[in-house]
PDB file of C-alpha atoms in Angstrom:
ATOM      1  CA  UNK A 829      33.449 -90.188  94.437  1.00 74.00           C
ATOM      2  CA  UNK A 830      34.687 -88.978  97.594  1.00 84.00           C
ATOM      3  CA  UNK A 831      38.402 -88.044  97.927  1.00 91.00           C
ATOM      4  CA  UNK A 832      41.009 -86.449 100.300  1.00 96.00           C
ATOM      5  CA  UNK A 833      44.446 -85.757  99.272  1.00 97.00           C
ATOM      6  CA  UNK A 834      47.295 -84.817 101.135  1.00 97.00           C
ATOM      7  CA  UNK A 835      51.110 -85.807 100.861  1.00 97.00           C
ATOM      8  CA  UNK A 836      52.358 -89.137 102.236  1.00 97.00           C
ATOM      9  CA  UNK A 837      55.354 -88.030 103.756  1.00 97.00           C
ATOM     10  CA  UNK A 838      57.248 -84.469 104.579  1.00 98.00           C
ATOM     11  CA  UNK A 839      60.509 -83.990 106.288  1.00 98.00           C
ATOM     12  CA  UNK A 840      61.269 -80.625 108.476  1.00 97.00           C
ATOM     13  CA  UNK A 841      63.720 -79.513 110.719  1.00 97.00           C
ATOM     14  CA  UNK A 842      63.389 -78.964 114.459  1.00 97.00           C
ATOM     15  CA  UNK A 843      62.523 -75.279 115.175  1.00 97.00           C
ATOM     16  CA  UNK A 844      61.301 -74.473 111.761  1.00 98.00           C
ATOM     17  CA  UNK A 845      57.825 -74.168 110.241  1.00 98.00           C
ATOM     18  CA  UNK A 846      55.880 -76.862 108.053  1.00 98.00           C
ATOM     19  CA  UNK A 847      52.643 -76.561 106.178  1.00 98.00           C
ATOM     20  CA  UNK A 848      50.597 -79.744 105.548  1.00 98.00           C
ATOM     21  CA  UNK A 849      48.162 -79.477 102.816  1.00 98.00           C
ATOM     22  CA  UNK A 850      44.898 -81.206 102.306  1.00 98.00           C
ATOM     23  CA  UNK A 851      42.355 -80.700  99.158  1.00 98.00           C
ATOM     24  CA  UNK A 852      38.959 -82.672  99.176  1.00 97.00           C
ATOM     25  CA  UNK A 853      36.117 -83.382  96.783  1.00 95.00           C
ATOM     26  CA  UNK A 854      33.191 -84.673  98.982  1.00 92.00           C
ATOM     27  CA  UNK A 855      29.316 -84.948  98.732  1.00 88.00           C
ATOM     28  CA  UNK A 856      28.661 -82.194 100.949  1.00 92.00           C
ATOM     29  CA  UNK A 857      30.694 -80.461 103.749  1.00 94.00           C
ATOM     30  CA  UNK A 858      30.364 -80.110 107.413  1.00 92.00           C
ATOM     31  CA  UNK A 859      33.542 -79.175 108.742  1.00 94.00           C
ATOM     32  CA  UNK A 860      36.901 -80.318 108.327  1.00 97.00           C
ATOM     33  CA  UNK A 861      39.400 -82.198 110.964  1.00 97.00           C
ATOM     34  CA  UNK A 862      42.729 -82.553 111.558  1.00 98.00           C
ATOM     35  CA  UNK A 863      44.176 -85.098 113.810  1.00 98.00           C
ATOM     36  CA  UNK A 864      47.322 -86.234 115.001  1.00 98.00           C
ATOM     37  CA  UNK A 865      48.595 -90.089 115.140  1.00 98.00           C
ATOM     38  CA  UNK A 866      51.937 -91.096 116.762  1.00 97.00           C
ATOM     39  CA  UNK A 867      53.138 -94.463 115.421  1.00 95.00           C
ATOM     40  CA  UNK A 868      51.482 -97.277 117.118  1.00 94.00           C
ATOM     41  CA  UNK A 869      48.689 -94.989 119.104  1.00 96.00           C
ATOM     42  CA  UNK A 870      45.033 -93.681 118.275  1.00 96.00           C
ATOM     43  CA  UNK A 871      44.400 -90.601 116.346  1.00 97.00           C
ATOM     44  CA  UNK A 872      43.898 -87.536 118.716  1.00 96.00           C
ATOM     45  CA  UNK A 873      42.010 -84.192 117.507  1.00 95.00           C
ATOM     46  CA  UNK A 874      43.915 -81.197 116.740  1.00 96.00           C
ATOM     47  CA  UNK A 875      41.504 -78.748 115.152  1.00 95.00           C
ATOM     48  CA  UNK A 876      38.563 -77.986 113.214  1.00 95.00           C
ATOM     49  CA  UNK A 877      37.298 -75.576 110.716  1.00 96.00           C
ATOM     50  CA  UNK A 878      33.900 -75.224 109.476  1.00 94.00           C
ATOM     51  CA  UNK A 879      34.133 -71.196 108.219  1.00 95.00           C
ATOM     52  CA  UNK A 880      37.024 -69.809 105.842  1.00 97.00           C
ATOM     53  CA  UNK A 881      39.952 -68.609 107.438  1.00 97.00           C
ATOM     54  CA  UNK A 882      42.486 -69.354 110.150  1.00 97.00           C
ATOM     55  CA  UNK A 883      42.105 -70.871 113.321  1.00 94.00           C
ATOM     56  CA  UNK A 884      45.006 -70.849 115.609  1.00 94.00           C
ATOM     57  CA  UNK A 885      46.053 -73.109 118.582  1.00 90.00           C
ATOM     58  CA  UNK A 886      49.209 -72.173 120.369  1.00 94.00           C
ATOM     59  CA  UNK A 887      51.899 -73.440 117.914  1.00 96.00           C
ATOM     60  CA  UNK A 888      49.306 -75.227 115.754  1.00 97.00           C
ATOM     61  CA  UNK A 889      47.119 -73.212 112.913  1.00 97.00           C
ATOM     62  CA  UNK A 890      44.721 -74.669 110.452  1.00 98.00           C
ATOM     63  CA  UNK A 891      43.273 -72.856 107.153  1.00 98.00           C
ATOM     64  CA  UNK A 892      40.067 -73.468 105.375  1.00 98.00           C
ATOM     65  CA  UNK A 893      38.899 -72.287 101.809  1.00 98.00           C
ATOM     66  CA  UNK A 894      35.692 -74.282 100.988  1.00 97.00           C
ATOM     67  CA  UNK A 895      35.322 -72.510  97.541  1.00 96.00           C
ATOM     68  CA  UNK A 896      38.841 -74.087  96.539  1.00 96.00           C
ATOM     69  CA  UNK A 897      38.219 -77.505  98.620  1.00 97.00           C
ATOM     70  CA  UNK A 898      41.533 -77.012 100.458  1.00 97.00           C
ATOM     71  CA  UNK A 899      42.802 -76.640 103.963  1.00 98.00           C
ATOM     72  CA  UNK A 900      46.674 -76.563 105.259  1.00 98.00           C
ATOM     73  CA  UNK A 901      47.840 -77.217 108.813  1.00 98.00           C
ATOM     74  CA  UNK A 902      50.522 -75.011 109.885  1.00 98.00           C
ATOM     75  CA  UNK A 903      53.112 -76.173 112.721  1.00 98.00           C
ATOM     76  CA  UNK A 904      55.439 -73.554 114.208  1.00 97.00           C
ATOM     77  CA  UNK A 905      58.405 -74.252 116.284  1.00 97.00           C
ATOM     78  CA  UNK A 906      58.624 -77.769 115.395  1.00 98.00           C
ATOM     79  CA  UNK A 907      59.741 -80.267 118.146  1.00 97.00           C
ATOM     80  CA  UNK A 908      60.822 -83.703 117.852  1.00 97.00           C
ATOM     81  CA  UNK A 909      57.695 -84.974 119.685  1.00 97.00           C
ATOM     82  CA  UNK A 910      55.718 -83.418 116.428  1.00 98.00           C
ATOM     83  CA  UNK A 911      56.896 -86.405 114.271  1.00 98.00           C
ATOM     84  CA  UNK A 912      53.852 -88.231 113.528  1.00 98.00           C
ATOM     85  CA  UNK A 913      51.410 -88.836 111.024  1.00 98.00           C
ATOM     86  CA  UNK A 914      48.854 -85.775 110.414  1.00 98.00           C
ATOM     87  CA  UNK A 915      45.354 -87.034 109.390  1.00 98.00           C
ATOM     88  CA  UNK A 916      42.591 -84.993 107.329  1.00 98.00           C
ATOM     89  CA  UNK A 917      39.010 -85.609 107.428  1.00 97.00           C
ATOM     90  CA  UNK A 918      35.940 -83.873 105.968  1.00 96.00           C
ATOM     91  CA  UNK A 919      32.315 -84.549 107.649  1.00 93.00           C
ATOM     92  CA  UNK A 920      30.153 -85.294 104.641  1.00 91.00           C
ATOM     93  CA  UNK A 921      26.562 -84.677 103.942  1.00 89.00           C
ATOM     94  CA  UNK A 922      25.596 -87.687 106.249  1.00 86.00           C
ATOM     95  CA  UNK A 923      27.901 -86.356 109.034  1.00 86.00           C
ATOM     96  CA  UNK A 924      30.166 -89.260 108.724  1.00 89.00           C
ATOM     97  CA  UNK A 925      33.942 -88.518 108.397  1.00 92.00           C
ATOM     98  CA  UNK A 926      35.873 -89.058 104.935  1.00 94.00           C
ATOM     99  CA  UNK A 927      39.386 -89.388 105.763  1.00 96.00           C
ATOM    100  CA  UNK A 928      42.521 -88.687 104.002  1.00 96.00           C
ATOM    101  CA  UNK A 929      45.666 -91.484 104.075  1.00 96.00           C
ATOM    102  CA  UNK A 930      47.682 -89.254 106.377  1.00 97.00           C
ATOM    103  CA  UNK A 931      50.856 -87.234 106.222  1.00 98.00           C
ATOM    104  CA  UNK A 932      54.048 -88.542 107.849  1.00 97.00           C
ATOM    105  CA  UNK A 933      55.949 -85.675 109.401  1.00 98.00           C
ATOM    106  CA  UNK A 934      59.432 -86.503 109.980  1.00 98.00           C
ATOM    107  CA  UNK A 935      61.254 -83.931 112.394  1.00 98.00           C
ATOM    108  CA  UNK A 936      65.187 -83.775 112.083  1.00 96.00           C
ATOM    109  CA  UNK A 937      67.410 -82.274 114.605  1.00 94.00           C
TER     110      UNK A 937
ATOM    111  CA  UNK B 770      39.714 -92.017 133.700  1.00 61.00           C
ATOM    112  CA  UNK B 771      37.105 -91.003 131.239  1.00 69.00           C
ATOM    113  CA  UNK B 772      37.888 -92.443 127.601  1.00 92.00           C
ATOM    114  CA  UNK B 773      37.223 -95.482 125.335  1.00 96.00           C
ATOM    115  CA  UNK B 774      38.875 -99.048 126.226  1.00 97.00           C
ATOM    116  CA  UNK B 775      39.242-101.722 123.540  1.00 98.00           C
ATOM    117  CA  UNK B 776      39.714-105.337 123.920  1.00 97.00           C
ATOM    118  CA  UNK B 777      41.734-107.346 123.097  1.00 98.00           C
ATOM    119  CA  UNK B 778      45.237-105.028 122.448  1.00 97.00           C
ATOM    120  CA  UNK B 779      46.077-107.807 119.878  1.00 97.00           C
ATOM    121  CA  UNK B 780      44.886-111.041 118.338  1.00 97.00           C
ATOM    122  CA  UNK B 781      46.088-113.766 115.874  1.00 97.00           C
ATOM    123  CA  UNK B 782      43.217-115.660 114.400  1.00 96.00           C
ATOM    124  CA  UNK B 783      42.656-118.495 112.163  1.00 97.00           C
ATOM    125  CA  UNK B 784      40.745-117.672 109.173  1.00 98.00           C
ATOM    126  CA  UNK B 785      37.294-118.971 109.367  1.00 97.00           C
ATOM    127  CA  UNK B 786      37.096-118.514 112.904  1.00 97.00           C
ATOM    128  CA  UNK B 787      34.346-116.084 114.619  1.00 97.00           C
ATOM    129  CA  UNK B 788      35.754-113.269 116.683  1.00 97.00           C
ATOM    130  CA  UNK B 789      34.288-110.043 118.725  1.00 98.00           C
ATOM    131  CA  UNK B 790      36.214-106.913 119.326  1.00 98.00           C
ATOM    132  CA  UNK B 791      34.969-105.212 122.077  1.00 98.00           C
ATOM    133  CA  UNK B 792      34.831-101.414 122.564  1.00 98.00           C
ATOM    134  CA  UNK B 793      33.424 -99.518 125.842  1.00 98.00           C
ATOM    135  CA  UNK B 794      33.282 -95.720 126.568  1.00 97.00           C
ATOM    136  CA  UNK B 795      32.144 -94.058 129.630  1.00 95.00           C
ATOM    137  CA  UNK B 796      31.444 -90.380 128.274  1.00 92.00           C
ATOM    138  CA  UNK B 797      27.884 -91.028 127.458  1.00 92.00           C
ATOM    139  CA  UNK B 798      28.541 -90.269 124.025  1.00 93.00           C
ATOM    140  CA  UNK B 799      25.536 -90.821 121.666  1.00 93.00           C
ATOM    141  CA  UNK B 800      27.567 -91.981 118.561  1.00 94.00           C
ATOM    142  CA  UNK B 801      30.090 -94.688 118.193  1.00 96.00           C
ATOM    143  CA  UNK B 802      31.918 -95.708 115.133  1.00 97.00           C
ATOM    144  CA  UNK B 803      33.968 -98.451 114.231  1.00 98.00           C
ATOM    145  CA  UNK B 804      36.995 -98.085 111.680  1.00 98.00           C
ATOM    146  CA  UNK B 805      39.680-100.093 110.031  1.00 98.00           C
ATOM    147  CA  UNK B 806      43.284 -98.709 109.131  1.00 97.00           C
ATOM    148  CA  UNK B 807      45.503-100.252 106.521  1.00 96.00           C
ATOM    149  CA  UNK B 808      48.852 -98.945 105.579  1.00 90.00           C
ATOM    150  CA  UNK B 809      48.897 -96.216 102.741  1.00 86.00           C
ATOM    151  CA  UNK B 810      44.842 -95.866 103.243  1.00 89.00           C
ATOM    152  CA  UNK B 811      42.604 -93.565 105.188  1.00 87.00           C
ATOM    153  CA  UNK B 812      40.728 -94.934 108.134  1.00 95.00           C
ATOM    154  CA  UNK B 813      37.735 -96.436 106.839  1.00 96.00           C
ATOM    155  CA  UNK B 814      34.471 -96.832 108.099  1.00 96.00           C
ATOM    156  CA  UNK B 815      33.011-100.108 108.825  1.00 98.00           C
ATOM    157  CA  UNK B 816      29.900 -99.657 110.841  1.00 97.00           C
ATOM    158  CA  UNK B 817      28.627 -96.740 113.344  1.00 96.00           C
ATOM    159  CA  UNK B 818      25.783 -95.983 115.539  1.00 95.00           C
ATOM    160  CA  UNK B 819      23.921 -92.770 116.269  1.00 92.00           C
ATOM    161  CA  UNK B 820      22.483 -93.823 119.432  1.00 93.00           C
ATOM    162  CA  UNK B 821      21.775 -96.889 121.355  1.00 95.00           C
ATOM    163  CA  UNK B 822      19.638 -99.312 119.434  1.00 95.00           C
ATOM    164  CA  UNK B 823      20.519 -98.014 116.062  1.00 95.00           C
ATOM    165  CA  UNK B 824      23.332 -99.072 113.800  1.00 96.00           C
ATOM    166  CA  UNK B 825      24.230 -98.229 110.100  1.00 95.00           C
ATOM    167  CA  UNK B 826      26.636 -99.632 107.522  1.00 96.00           C
ATOM    168  CA  UNK B 827      29.836 -97.686 106.589  1.00 94.00           C
ATOM    169  CA  UNK B 828      32.146 -97.720 103.722  1.00 93.00           C
ATOM    170  CA  UNK B 829      33.403-101.339 104.272  1.00 96.00           C
ATOM    171  CA  UNK B 830      30.742-103.354 105.910  1.00 97.00           C
ATOM    172  CA  UNK B 831      31.013-106.809 104.336  1.00 97.00           C
ATOM    173  CA  UNK B 832      31.967-109.502 106.766  1.00 97.00           C
ATOM    174  CA  UNK B 833      31.391-107.458 109.933  1.00 98.00           C
ATOM    175  CA  UNK B 834      28.524-106.914 112.351  1.00 98.00           C
ATOM    176  CA  UNK B 835      27.594-104.614 115.226  1.00 98.00           C
ATOM    177  CA  UNK B 836      25.269-104.271 117.757  1.00 97.00           C
ATOM    178  CA  UNK B 837      24.529-101.518 119.948  1.00 97.00           C
ATOM    179  CA  UNK B 838      22.384-102.727 122.951  1.00 97.00           C
ATOM    180  CA  UNK B 839      23.317 -99.628 125.549  1.00 97.00           C
ATOM    181  CA  UNK B 840      25.066 -96.369 125.365  1.00 96.00           C
ATOM    182  CA  UNK B 841      28.581 -97.609 126.498  1.00 97.00           C
ATOM    183  CA  UNK B 842      29.299-100.877 124.539  1.00 98.00           C
ATOM    184  CA  UNK B 843      29.632-101.132 120.576  1.00 98.00           C
ATOM    185  CA  UNK B 844      31.242-104.783 119.819  1.00 98.00           C
ATOM    186  CA  UNK B 845      32.383-105.730 116.321  1.00 98.00           C
ATOM    187  CA  UNK B 846      31.909-109.244 115.201  1.00 98.00           C
ATOM    188  CA  UNK B 847      34.037-111.064 112.537  1.00 98.00           C
ATOM    189  CA  UNK B 848      31.497-113.987 111.664  1.00 96.00           C
ATOM    190  CA  UNK B 849      34.248-116.136 109.455  1.00 97.00           C
ATOM    191  CA  UNK B 850      37.534-114.181 109.712  1.00 97.00           C
ATOM    192  CA  UNK B 851      39.837-113.865 106.080  1.00 98.00           C
ATOM    193  CA  UNK B 852      43.173-112.838 105.670  1.00 97.00           C
ATOM    194  CA  UNK B 853      41.963-109.392 104.054  1.00 97.00           C
ATOM    195  CA  UNK B 854      40.235-108.624 107.518  1.00 98.00           C
ATOM    196  CA  UNK B 855      44.012-108.219 108.922  1.00 98.00           C
ATOM    197  CA  UNK B 856      44.240-104.596 109.987  1.00 98.00           C
ATOM    198  CA  UNK B 857      44.146-102.227 112.895  1.00 98.00           C
ATOM    199  CA  UNK B 858      40.608-101.505 114.409  1.00 98.00           C
ATOM    200  CA  UNK B 859      39.691 -98.643 115.978  1.00 98.00           C
ATOM    201  CA  UNK B 860      36.630 -97.744 117.810  1.00 98.00           C
ATOM    202  CA  UNK B 861      35.620 -94.022 118.330  1.00 97.00           C
ATOM    203  CA  UNK B 862      32.727 -92.210 119.841  1.00 96.00           C
ATOM    204  CA  UNK B 863      31.448 -88.736 119.538  1.00 93.00           C
ATOM    205  CA  UNK B 864      28.810 -86.684 121.330  1.00 87.00           C
ATOM    206  CA  UNK B 865      26.381 -86.805 118.327  1.00 65.00           C
ATOM    207  CA  UNK B 866      25.682 -85.990 114.744  1.00 53.00           C
ATOM    208  CA  UNK B 867      25.900 -82.343 113.529  1.00 50.00           C
ATOM    209  CA  UNK B 868      26.605 -79.063 115.131  1.00 51.00           C
ATOM    210  CA  UNK B 869      30.156 -77.456 116.423  1.00 60.00           C
ATOM    211  CA  UNK B 870      32.959 -79.807 116.708  1.00 71.00           C
ATOM    212  CA  UNK B 871      31.272 -83.083 117.561  1.00 81.00           C
ATOM    213  CA  UNK B 872      35.136 -84.674 117.320  1.00 90.00           C
ATOM    214  CA  UNK B 873      35.369 -88.502 117.498  1.00 93.00           C
ATOM    215  CA  UNK B 874      37.619 -89.636 120.477  1.00 95.00           C
ATOM    216  CA  UNK B 875      39.253 -93.007 119.401  1.00 97.00           C
ATOM    217  CA  UNK B 876      40.129 -95.803 121.524  1.00 97.00           C
ATOM    218  CA  UNK B 877      43.596 -97.393 121.781  1.00 97.00           C
ATOM    219  CA  UNK B 878      43.022 -99.886 118.636  1.00 97.00           C
ATOM    220  CA  UNK B 879      42.826-103.613 118.391  1.00 98.00           C
ATOM    221  CA  UNK B 880      45.770-105.182 115.881  1.00 97.00           C
ATOM    222  CA  UNK B 881      44.384-108.218 114.532  1.00 98.00           C
ATOM    223  CA  UNK B 882      46.112-110.998 111.968  1.00 98.00           C
ATOM    224  CA  UNK B 883      44.055-113.359 110.269  1.00 98.00           C
ATOM    225  CA  UNK B 884      46.216-116.443 108.746  1.00 96.00           C
TER     226      UNK B 884
END
């Protein structure tokens, strides 16, 4: 079967750095996405990785290792507005997205 | 403002009733999707459409039907609602399958409660 694993909840301090991990087992791989979802709102696109390595976008970076079935999202200089759920999704061989359950990130002052 | 709209925002429905959730996008995207999101579970694909006139089944299609008469609209119908269909429903669209990002853009969601 297809499976995406990520921690259920993480806590971090404002101004710090946090890394959210995602491991996956899917039928085929055509890219990995990270989305941010604030409570009661729709998911919004953050980043995309299809090749191994690090993609940097301002305070957010995403890393991929296809051989290990592993990705992480790195958030730097945390702000209170970063409190949200972070969803990892893999595009499979049918070009459909398989979603993890999401990691709820709590930022404390 | 370009984007995706969904209606209604929320609905309480008696079991056995028929209900259509509406979704409209103005980005001229080829592909559209319906997901349900339940606490502790990832988004689960109900149905999708790669282009107008075609539809396909996702992971959890039972009890739901869709149609795609044109590019902009992708309604989801519950023929006879059951309490297990209580969920938040998201409609999404993307430029098409394959190649580059093709990230999905999401509507604001419909919160449905079936009693």
